[in-house]
Tab-separated table of C-alpha atoms in Angstrom:
chain	number	residue	atom	x	y	z
X	1	UNK	CA	99.086	55.180	39.304
X	2	UNK	CA	98.630	52.243	41.533
X	3	UNK	CA	101.919	52.889	43.167
X	4	UNK	CA	100.725	55.961	44.750
X	5	UNK	CA	99.646	54.266	48.066
X	6	UNK	CA	100.525	56.541	51.111
X	7	UNK	CA	102.261	54.799	53.608
X	8	UNK	CA	102.322	55.756	57.232
X	9	UNK	CA	105.814	56.219	58.908
X	10	UNK	CA	106.110	54.251	62.028
X	11	UNK	CA	106.862	55.985	64.874
X	12	UNK	CA	108.379	54.629	67.957
X	13	UNK	CA	106.927	55.863	71.138
X	14	UNK	CA	108.458	55.421	74.738
X	15	UNK	CA	106.353	55.120	77.738
X	16	UNK	CA	106.337	58.212	80.434
X	17	UNK	CA	108.158	58.152	83.263
X	18	UNK	CA	104.497	57.864	85.002
X	19	UNK	CA	103.898	54.805	83.112
X	20	UNK	CA	107.316	53.431	83.555
X	21	UNK	CA	106.477	53.935	87.537
X	22	UNK	CA	102.830	52.438	87.052
X	23	UNK	CA	104.536	49.199	85.253
X	24	UNK	CA	107.033	48.803	88.124
X	25	UNK	CA	104.501	49.040	90.773
X	26	UNK	CA	102.161	47.035	89.264
X	27	UNK	CA	104.824	44.306	89.090
X	28	UNK	CA	105.609	44.941	92.655
X	29	UNK	CA	102.172	44.889	94.577
X	30	UNK	CA	99.287	42.654	94.543
X	31	UNK	CA	97.205	44.537	96.835
X	32	UNK	CA	94.244	46.199	95.219
X	33	UNK	CA	94.124	48.889	97.685
X	34	UNK	CA	97.630	49.784	97.653
X	35	UNK	CA	97.784	49.738	93.600
X	36	UNK	CA	95.012	52.505	93.800
X	37	UNK	CA	96.794	54.303	96.419
X	38	UNK	CA	100.100	54.118	93.914
X	39	UNK	CA	98.327	54.990	91.113
X	40	UNK	CA	97.196	58.094	92.789
X	41	UNK	CA	100.613	59.197	93.883
X	42	UNK	CA	102.137	58.343	90.841
X	43	UNK	CA	99.498	60.857	88.905
X	44	UNK	CA	100.332	63.520	91.134
X	45	UNK	CA	104.111	63.440	90.716
X	46	UNK	CA	105.124	66.498	88.463
X	47	UNK	CA	107.035	66.514	85.278
X	48	UNK	CA	110.400	67.031	86.954
X	49	UNK	CA	109.817	64.106	89.206
X	50	UNK	CA	108.667	65.742	92.707
X	51	UNK	CA	105.740	65.080	94.355
X	52	UNK	CA	104.787	68.537	95.842
X	53	UNK	CA	101.202	67.764	96.573
X	54	UNK	CA	100.736	67.227	100.220
X	55	UNK	CA	99.764	63.970	101.487
X	56	UNK	CA	96.632	65.074	103.112
X	57	UNK	CA	95.503	66.442	99.901
X	58	UNK	CA	96.067	63.189	98.103
X	59	UNK	CA	93.710	61.363	100.993
X	60	UNK	CA	91.098	63.866	100.122
X	61	UNK	CA	91.515	63.295	96.501
X	62	UNK	CA	91.231	59.568	97.095
X	63	UNK	CA	88.122	59.913	99.058
X	64	UNK	CA	86.030	62.288	96.874
X	65	UNK	CA	87.347	60.643	93.230
X	66	UNK	CA	87.867	57.112	94.077
X	67	UNK	CA	85.546	56.610	96.868
X	68	UNK	CA	88.977	55.254	98.367
X	69	UNK	CA	89.568	55.503	102.289
X	70	UNK	CA	93.190	56.003	103.584
X	71	UNK	CA	95.200	57.792	105.939
X	72	UNK	CA	98.519	59.916	105.451
X	73	UNK	CA	100.369	57.025	107.171
X	74	UNK	CA	99.214	54.626	104.902
X	75	UNK	CA	100.054	56.716	101.759
X	76	UNK	CA	103.655	57.547	103.180
X	77	UNK	CA	104.176	53.819	103.131
X	78	UNK	CA	103.027	53.464	99.539
X	79	UNK	CA	105.489	56.530	98.709
X	80	UNK	CA	108.424	54.884	99.991
X	81	UNK	CA	107.599	51.910	97.803
X	82	UNK	CA	107.396	54.440	94.746
X	83	UNK	CA	110.501	55.972	96.039
X	84	UNK	CA	112.407	52.743	95.884
X	85	UNK	CA	111.561	52.472	92.167
X	86	UNK	CA	113.597	53.783	89.201
X	87	UNK	CA	114.771	56.446	88.536
X	88	UNK	CA	116.145	56.994	91.719
X	89	UNK	CA	114.835	60.159	93.644
X	90	UNK	CA	111.575	59.893	92.018
X	91	UNK	CA	108.692	61.196	93.942
X	92	UNK	CA	110.687	63.124	96.387
X	93	UNK	CA	109.049	66.294	97.840
X	94	UNK	CA	112.182	68.193	98.314
X	95	UNK	CA	115.760	68.535	96.593
X	96	UNK	CA	117.149	67.643	100.104
X	97	UNK	CA	115.116	64.198	99.669
X	98	UNK	CA	115.748	63.468	96.207
X	99	UNK	CA	119.379	63.611	96.621
X	100	UNK	CA	119.263	61.286	99.663
X	101	UNK	CA	117.157	58.859	98.040
X	102	UNK	CA	119.769	58.891	95.281
X	103	UNK	CA	122.785	58.629	97.563
X	104	UNK	CA	121.322	55.757	99.790
X	105	UNK	CA	121.456	53.471	96.706
X	106	UNK	CA	124.955	54.177	95.851
X	107	UNK	CA	127.390	51.350	96.960
X	108	UNK	CA	129.405	52.451	99.616
X	109	UNK	CA	132.116	49.793	98.927
X	110	UNK	CA	132.882	51.486	95.407
X	111	UNK	CA	132.023	54.893	96.725
X	112	UNK	CA	133.530	55.489	100.278
X	113	UNK	CA	132.395	59.001	100.351
X	114	UNK	CA	128.708	58.162	100.224
X	115	UNK	CA	128.590	58.241	104.197
X	116	UNK	CA	129.914	61.719	104.483
X	117	UNK	CA	127.872	62.706	101.472
X	118	UNK	CA	124.716	61.641	103.149
X	119	UNK	CA	125.740	63.206	106.278
X	120	UNK	CA	126.327	66.462	104.413
X	121	UNK	CA	122.825	66.463	102.830
X	122	UNK	CA	121.148	65.230	105.951
X	123	UNK	CA	122.695	67.677	108.820
X	124	UNK	CA	124.470	70.070	106.738
X	125	UNK	CA	122.062	70.750	103.748
X	126	UNK	CA	121.948	74.578	104.477
X	127	UNK	CA	125.430	75.201	104.729
X	128	UNK	CA	125.961	72.818	101.522
X	129	UNK	CA	123.875	75.127	99.565
X	130	UNK	CA	125.284	78.364	100.745
X	131	UNK	CA	128.467	76.831	99.897
X	132	UNK	CA	129.740	77.012	103.695
X	133	UNK	CA	132.589	74.422	103.050
X	134	UNK	CA	135.012	75.654	105.883
X	135	UNK	CA	132.190	75.490	108.393
X	136	UNK	CA	131.487	71.894	107.367
X	137	UNK	CA	134.829	70.910	107.393
X	138	UNK	CA	135.184	72.020	111.050
X	139	UNK	CA	131.839	70.716	112.016
X	140	UNK	CA	132.491	67.145	110.378
X	141	UNK	CA	136.063	67.191	111.351
X	142	UNK	CA	136.983	65.958	107.974
X	143	UNK	CA	139.878	67.051	105.463
X	144	UNK	CA	139.608	69.300	102.385
X	145	UNK	CA	140.129	66.198	100.068
X	146	UNK	CA	137.522	64.354	101.819
X	147	UNK	CA	134.828	66.857	101.727
X	148	UNK	CA	135.701	67.536	97.882
X	149	UNK	CA	135.202	63.990	97.187
X	150	UNK	CA	131.746	63.875	98.783
X	151	UNK	CA	130.697	67.229	97.159
X	152	UNK	CA	131.802	65.912	93.484
X	153	UNK	CA	129.675	62.947	94.200
X	154	UNK	CA	126.639	65.140	95.403
X	155	UNK	CA	127.005	67.489	92.400
X	156	UNK	CA	126.921	64.497	90.057
X	157	UNK	CA	123.314	63.461	91.331
X	158	UNK	CA	120.153	64.038	89.138
X	159	UNK	CA	118.059	66.906	90.790
X	160	UNK	CA	115.192	66.504	88.546
X	161	UNK	CA	114.602	62.901	88.097
X	162	UNK	CA	111.626	63.090	86.061
X	163	UNK	CA	113.425	64.860	83.356
X	164	UNK	CA	114.941	61.951	81.863
X	165	UNK	CA	113.819	62.325	78.381
X	166	UNK	CA	111.954	59.172	78.597
X	167	UNK	CA	108.530	60.783	76.998
X	168	UNK	CA	110.640	61.805	73.683
X	169	UNK	CA	109.208	60.262	70.545
X	170	UNK	CA	111.471	58.700	68.225
X	171	UNK	CA	110.657	58.975	64.488
X	172	UNK	CA	112.059	56.015	62.261
X	173	UNK	CA	112.499	56.481	58.365
X	174	UNK	CA	111.462	53.743	56.390
X	175	UNK	CA	112.716	53.734	52.821
X	176	UNK	CA	110.410	53.490	49.651
X	177	UNK	CA	112.704	51.010	47.879
X	178	UNK	CA	116.546	49.596	48.600
X	179	UNK	CA	118.957	49.246	45.752
X	180	UNK	CA	120.477	45.971	45.915
X	181	UNK	CA	123.587	44.458	44.096
X	182	UNK	CA	123.532	40.992	43.252
X	183	UNK	CA	126.182	39.266	40.993
X	184	UNK	CA	127.082	42.697	39.876
X	185	UNK	CA	123.482	43.679	38.852
X	186	UNK	CA	121.587	46.344	40.289
X	187	UNK	CA	118.122	45.579	41.574
X	188	UNK	CA	115.358	47.217	43.391
X	189	UNK	CA	114.226	46.123	46.279
X	190	UNK	CA	110.455	47.420	47.281
């Protein structure tokens, strides 16, 4: 019959983290050249949120593909702007840099262990990854409880800021009809 119309279910789609980064950077920069550099850098970020491509190679990519001239130093400045965007830790080149980017955003008044955590990641990263806690306590001249608090804070950080699930599509179900009761009488609403 005439009621056999096929209806498409609406699918809510969310932006990928790259699209979100592009939106954020476009809102914060008005320089066209800087926007081109930022777009290239954001496009080079891998799914886990890391930028593993060397900046020198990105300079070459920009020269050949976009006919845009730049330097590693200029790219580094734009990269720092991208790293200040959400999510924290995005566009890091190493795990150490990723963790530091997240720690420097923490409120030191709410988390007094942040300063120690930054020092651990900055200056004792290898000892931290190898769990040489006794050695770190001696070198940092801290008590075991202070070290535990700092390490607890570090282990709560996100090592893969690109894997936030932002590119998951949500599917909504729309009913064909709804049964409504009005004054004790059932009715079908289309």
